[in-house]
Amino acid sequence: MTEKLFMAGNEAIAEAAIRAGCRYYFGYPITPQNEIPEYMARRLPEVSGVFLQAESEVASIYMVFGASGAGARVMTSSSSPGISLMQEGISYIAAGELPCVIVNMMRGGPGLGGIQPSQSDYFQATKGGGHGDYHLLVLAPSTVQEAVSLTMEAFDLADKYRNPVMILGDGFIGQMMEPAVFEKKSESNPPAKEWALTGAQGRKANLIRTLDLNPVKLEQHNRKLQRKFEEMIKNEVRVENYLTEDADIVIAAYGTVARIAKTAIQVLRNKGVKAGMVRPISLFPFPYKAFEEVTQHVGKILVVEMSLGQMLEDVKLGVCGKADIRFYGRVGGMVPTYEEIVTETEKFVKETN
Amino acid sequence: MTEKLFMAGNEAIAEAAIRAGCRYYFGYPITPQNEIPEYMARRLPEVSGVFLQAESEVASIYMVFGASGAGARVMTSSSSPGISLMQEGISYIAAGELPCVIVNMMRGGPGLGGIQPSQSDYFQATKGGGHGDYHLLVLAPSTVQEAVSLTMEAFDLADKYRNPVMILGDGFIGQMMEPAVFEKKSESNPPAKEWALTGAQGRKANLIRTLDLNPVKLEQHNRKLQRKFEEMIKNEVRVENYLTEDADIVIAAYGTVARIAKTAIQVLRNKGVKAGMVRPISLFPFPYKAFEEVTQHVGKILVVEMSLGQMLEDVKLGVCGKADIRFYGRVGGMVPTYEEIVTETEKFVKETN
Amino acid sequence: MTEKLFMAGNEAIAEAAIRAGCRYYFGYPITPQNEIPEYMARRLPEVSGVFLQAESEVASIYMVFGASGAGARVMTSSSSPGISLMQEGISYIAAGELPCVIVNMMRGGPGLGGIQPSQSDYFQATKGGGHGDYHLLVLAPSTVQEAVSLTMEAFDLADKYRNPVMILGDGFIGQMMEPAVFEKKSESNPPAKEWALTGAQGRKANLIRTLDLNPVKLEQHNRKLQRKFEEMIKNEVRVENYLTEDADIVIAAYGTVARIAKTAIQVLRNKGVKAGMVRPISLFPFPYKAFEEVTQHVGKILVVEMSLGQMLEDVKLGVCGKADIRFYGRVGGMVPTYEEIVTETEKFVKETN
Amino acid sequence: MTEKLFMAGNEAIAEAAIRAGCRYYFGYPITPQNEIPEYMARRLPEVSGVFLQAESEVASIYMVFGASGAGARVMTSSSSPGISLMQEGISYIAAGELPCVIVNMMRGGPGLGGIQPSQSDYFQATKGGGHGDYHLLVLAPSTVQEAVSLTMEAFDLADKYRNPVMILGDGFIGQMMEPAVFEKKSESNPPAKEWALTGAQGRKANLIRTLDLNPVKLEQHNRKLQRKFEEMIKNEVRVENYLTEDADIVIAAYGTVARIAKTAIQVLRNKGVKAGMVRPISLFPFPYKAFEEVTQHVGKILVVEMSLGQMLEDVKLGVCGKADIRFYGRVGGMVPTYEEIVTETEKFVKETN
């Protein structure tokens, strides 16, 4: 049954997880995502689930490893420094081919930084903050509604590829209240997982491991993982082309910045500037093709991020020299206004004409 | 006084650190780099230094934070999973503008993987495995001699930029024995650091912090860090062009793989194939220009890594569509042989002519 | 419904806990009590309970704190070194007046010691291994049947006094198989706890805390705790007098040693020595009176422990100079045989007559 | 050279440790003893020593284990909850026969309690808060001068018995400023330790271990430890008899309370009450004999503690029914005044005559 609720992004993500069958949550508090563990602490017992605040983020992520290995749908969430502490565990989870969902509500700065919104963990999320050849599947919602549907989808994708999926947001998206429709989704158990450690009665024992001292076998395992990443690249690219068809200039932005960019684009169009946007929704796999295609009729791409230029590299890889690229970034918790984006766009249009 | 010693790479790195004035080492054991802490445990007390095995890698990196904040030259070392555990701390050290040297002797696979050589932490090292906008200065030696000189230089660079510097190697480079010349270098103290927390007697107290809840100030701080990274990009690119002048095809490789590629290039040249190599020594800052320049007369670049294609992305960014790029990678502890590189190069030369 | 099962002591304790309404178990593995977490891992999900292996014993005991604070019946178990790691947490739980059950299956030696049976944690258990004025209620079963009934009772006592209760055994009692009757006991929820942190909807918020910087109030709190310990001393002493009425010599022993002593007493009586036993079942509160009373007609007390003389002090406090006391102890995992006890008793009888 | 300094107790303990040859300090901050680590952080580098703040008390005590095993004089300090966290490590250190000095500046209450003075860790200190048959040698200074001399002696005793020694105080003694004479004491190295792990060049390797799975051997080891405790009991009892010779009533008190009791005794004597004091200085080994002896002419003993009756048990064991014993305690950070002690003594004298 479809239901429409008015909720903050963090709470909506938590509720969506539960409706997707998530029954285990392990985490450690950190602003600006504490509404997620708070909601989980209240709601999970109602559905016979387990909420547990662990000793640290290191402990949390290994509890996620454990629950996932036992076949459960499981989630953790944190913000930048906490996600850094999970990097070893995330690498182990990817190596062990275990499905789980990890939410990162990014905050400003390296170090302890600040609690305002940021997009400075793009590299960590998409290139692999942990060690070894692996990737997270990374989804970046820009509305509460999208946070809901991507979170639900995240659990299915995690199971499909047996790989961790990250929801990448920030305090803006986490604390903003918007109406969101929750599509009918069974709250009950996901499909059985034959590989899971559920007790080996009447069958051969399963084994989950992340170590192989034989390099021939370890290479085979790594290539197997690689094939999954290639499957993701083939099947799971999500991108929004917004008013790109007649655009002379395209803005590249995701998440919170993409919301602001939409306003900027309306203002620009009212002023006669044909601006559009390519909005990556999946950051890994990245929509390189969407950028390659847009260069067939667009010569200017303005990348706007709350970072000092991270997605910028992927845009460059997609564009591959076929369009001019400029970058505008705000950091440390500063959020670019639509006026700033309008100004930067107009400057770009003028100066290079 | 110059001295020539015959040592394994790991020991040579440790000795070089001590000769560069390193007096503090904190770490936690992991193969294939245990010769570093073992050597440090023996040698540091001889020079009134401190070796300490901490409770974990998380503890180690924060002890590095502490010693560095007090103005000391300090080092830690680990291998892939241990480096992942340090990601939060590394981000804090970069945010606090603290100099230190971190050695990563990479091992195969995500997860616990295996102990054989690998180059699969390239993304983690160069793009920032931690959170926020920061970079390590990353140096990748391919001989024991280079390990010695880059380690010595690393301490100077760390102090110069007040930023962590990573020496990126693998078990091959760490355990191979070669002669190495140790240039005269004072074992005594590095230049005084005015910003360090050395007790505030007779002066204003210094403050090291990684938190600023005011986003205006935090943005200023992040932009200050960014200017340092731009300075590194301007001043600190290290690259070797090996037989590229007359080359028709160029191999891109670093570290251990570059050693093997040199043999392959000799074989290829004996067979009449004019192969050369661009060998990045600094991985951040990356020698994009060297790749851009080589495309002026070379149309084919074969990237060879012990990974599934990580440096590959930086080569693509440098080449920017101006040459054909192919990739050959071995993983999980498998090391490409020179014969494999010869074969891949010949294939590339033939098929695309 | 009453049920008779043939089980090892560790498993019987676990099953008894579940039948007493225990729904949460947190722990970290250590021999010789791993059958408890293993059993809990299997059984708790069947009754919608939670089994969780934490990062360490320190983490485990604070999860016990959390679950208890939320009103749940919760248990942990470990063996000597693990219990030492819990001492801070146990002190906090006692300070916060939180009910829980802690099982210590003691092993030999200080340090890592050995895995064989021991009773060397008597002081830690009864005098307070943690800091501050507090006591555990300590119960020491000597059969599997008693392990079952004391475990069930432990949860009721914990709730009654809002205080941690310890089941003190060893690997002998934990791994020995015996039939045990499980009395009918609701598996469902224990009585509601008005003080618990169950969400404060429609009522004043509860507060659990272990800190009070105002010494006047902190003293009041400590005296309140003290009154509870005095209530325990008044109401909860459990002791078995075994053939003491006509005895000339009395053996003081508990747990595993008491089983062996019973055999020794039969042998001694067959040989004409009127031996009996005072067997403390509750170690705190200690049955001082039983010892005081027995001195009215008995002049010799042989204390036998698998320690170097710990309960011995409590026996001395009870006897208060009114009888001769001797001690016989085995340690490090060595278990006294009934022959040894017979010999020691006979020696005692002869020498001092 | 003898030197007289005016210092707070915590600082005096730190300075005394350094003068006794202590060169390593590991700890984690907690009130009311932070002056010790602060002083050590400043002073140890001046004597080529190492101060290190570890990740936790658990980490600290194992660093103490390590440094001690390497033959160094090493100290840690904390307050009640922190000492509880060290219980596992302390038991391991005792099992491994490693010398070290541990300072506990007790605070009020179980749990986090408060920071005011207390003596509620008496049981933990003297009976063994950790697991297994072991004892600390426990010394309780009641002046800054005594803190200095007992700390110096502590290092010698630790080495003599290869056993941890505890200095037991509270915030009162730690923060009170008094003049203290530092006797000439070499700051240099203590006598070489043949058992220490100093590298095995030219000799058989030493081994420090706390595990023995063979119960026959483990029992032998435990009995060896026991013989050391018996040696301590024979040689190391320290006690002050204060005006006991003509006393009709004796106060039993140690540390801070003993200072206050001295004033009370003066007041009582001015009022015609012949009061005296037996002041245990070593709490383990406890001066049982001093109490036994005093009962030859004294019929009343008033035990005064900042606890709810812990040393009381040892006094009872010493007195063994030969005198009336009363207890007066304040807790939670409340310190008994001399007026209270006068009143309690007078009441005791009157009521039972």
Short mmCIF file of C-alpha atoms in Angstrom, two decimals, chain C residues 87-88 91-92 129-132, chain D residues 30-33 57 77-87 103-114 116-122 124 168-170:
data_model
loop_
_atom_site.label_atom_id
_atom_site.label_comp_id
_atom_site.label_asym_id
_atom_site.label_seq_id
_atom_site.Cartn_x
_atom_site.Cartn_y
_atom_site.Cartn_z
CA GLN C 87 35.29 -4.60 36.20
CA GLU C 88 34.75 -0.97 35.29
CA SER C 91 30.98 -1.12 38.95
CA TYR C 92 28.98 1.23 36.73
CA GLY C 129 36.94 -6.30 41.66
CA GLY C 130 35.75 -2.93 40.48
CA HIS C 131 36.02 0.35 42.35
CA GLY C 132 33.82 1.83 45.04
CA ILE D 30 41.31 11.26 34.81
CA THR D 31 40.67 13.62 37.69
CA PRO D 32 41.95 13.91 40.50
CA GLN D 33 45.39 12.73 39.44
CA GLU D 57 43.62 2.56 30.39
CA SER D 77 48.50 6.28 37.42
CA SER D 78 44.77 6.72 37.33
CA SER D 79 41.73 7.05 39.53
CA SER D 80 39.14 4.44 40.46
CA PRO D 81 37.31 3.71 37.16
CA GLY D 82 40.58 3.80 35.24
CA ILE D 83 42.14 1.36 37.68
CA SER D 84 39.17 -0.97 37.17
CA LEU D 85 39.89 -0.97 33.44
CA MET D 86 43.43 -2.06 34.22
CA GLN D 87 42.46 -5.14 36.25
CA VAL D 103 49.16 4.97 41.52
CA ASN D 104 45.44 5.05 42.34
CA MET D 105 44.10 8.41 43.51
CA MET D 106 40.70 7.13 44.59
CA ARG D 107 37.49 9.03 43.92
CA GLY D 108 34.02 8.67 45.40
CA GLY D 109 31.38 6.12 44.51
CA PRO D 110 31.20 3.11 42.28
CA GLY D 111 30.54 4.01 38.63
CA LEU D 112 31.74 7.38 37.45
CA GLY D 113 30.97 8.65 40.93
CA GLY D 114 32.55 11.99 41.83
CA GLN D 116 36.20 14.06 45.78
CA PRO D 117 38.41 11.91 48.06
CA SER D 118 37.48 8.34 48.91
CA GLN D 119 38.97 5.09 50.17
CA SER D 120 36.47 2.78 48.57
CA ASP D 121 38.93 0.87 46.41
CA TYR D 122 40.57 -0.79 49.42
CA GLN D 124 40.11 -3.83 44.90
CA LEU D 168 46.95 4.21 47.14
CA GLY D 169 45.84 7.78 47.79
CA ASP D 170 43.05 10.18 47.02
#
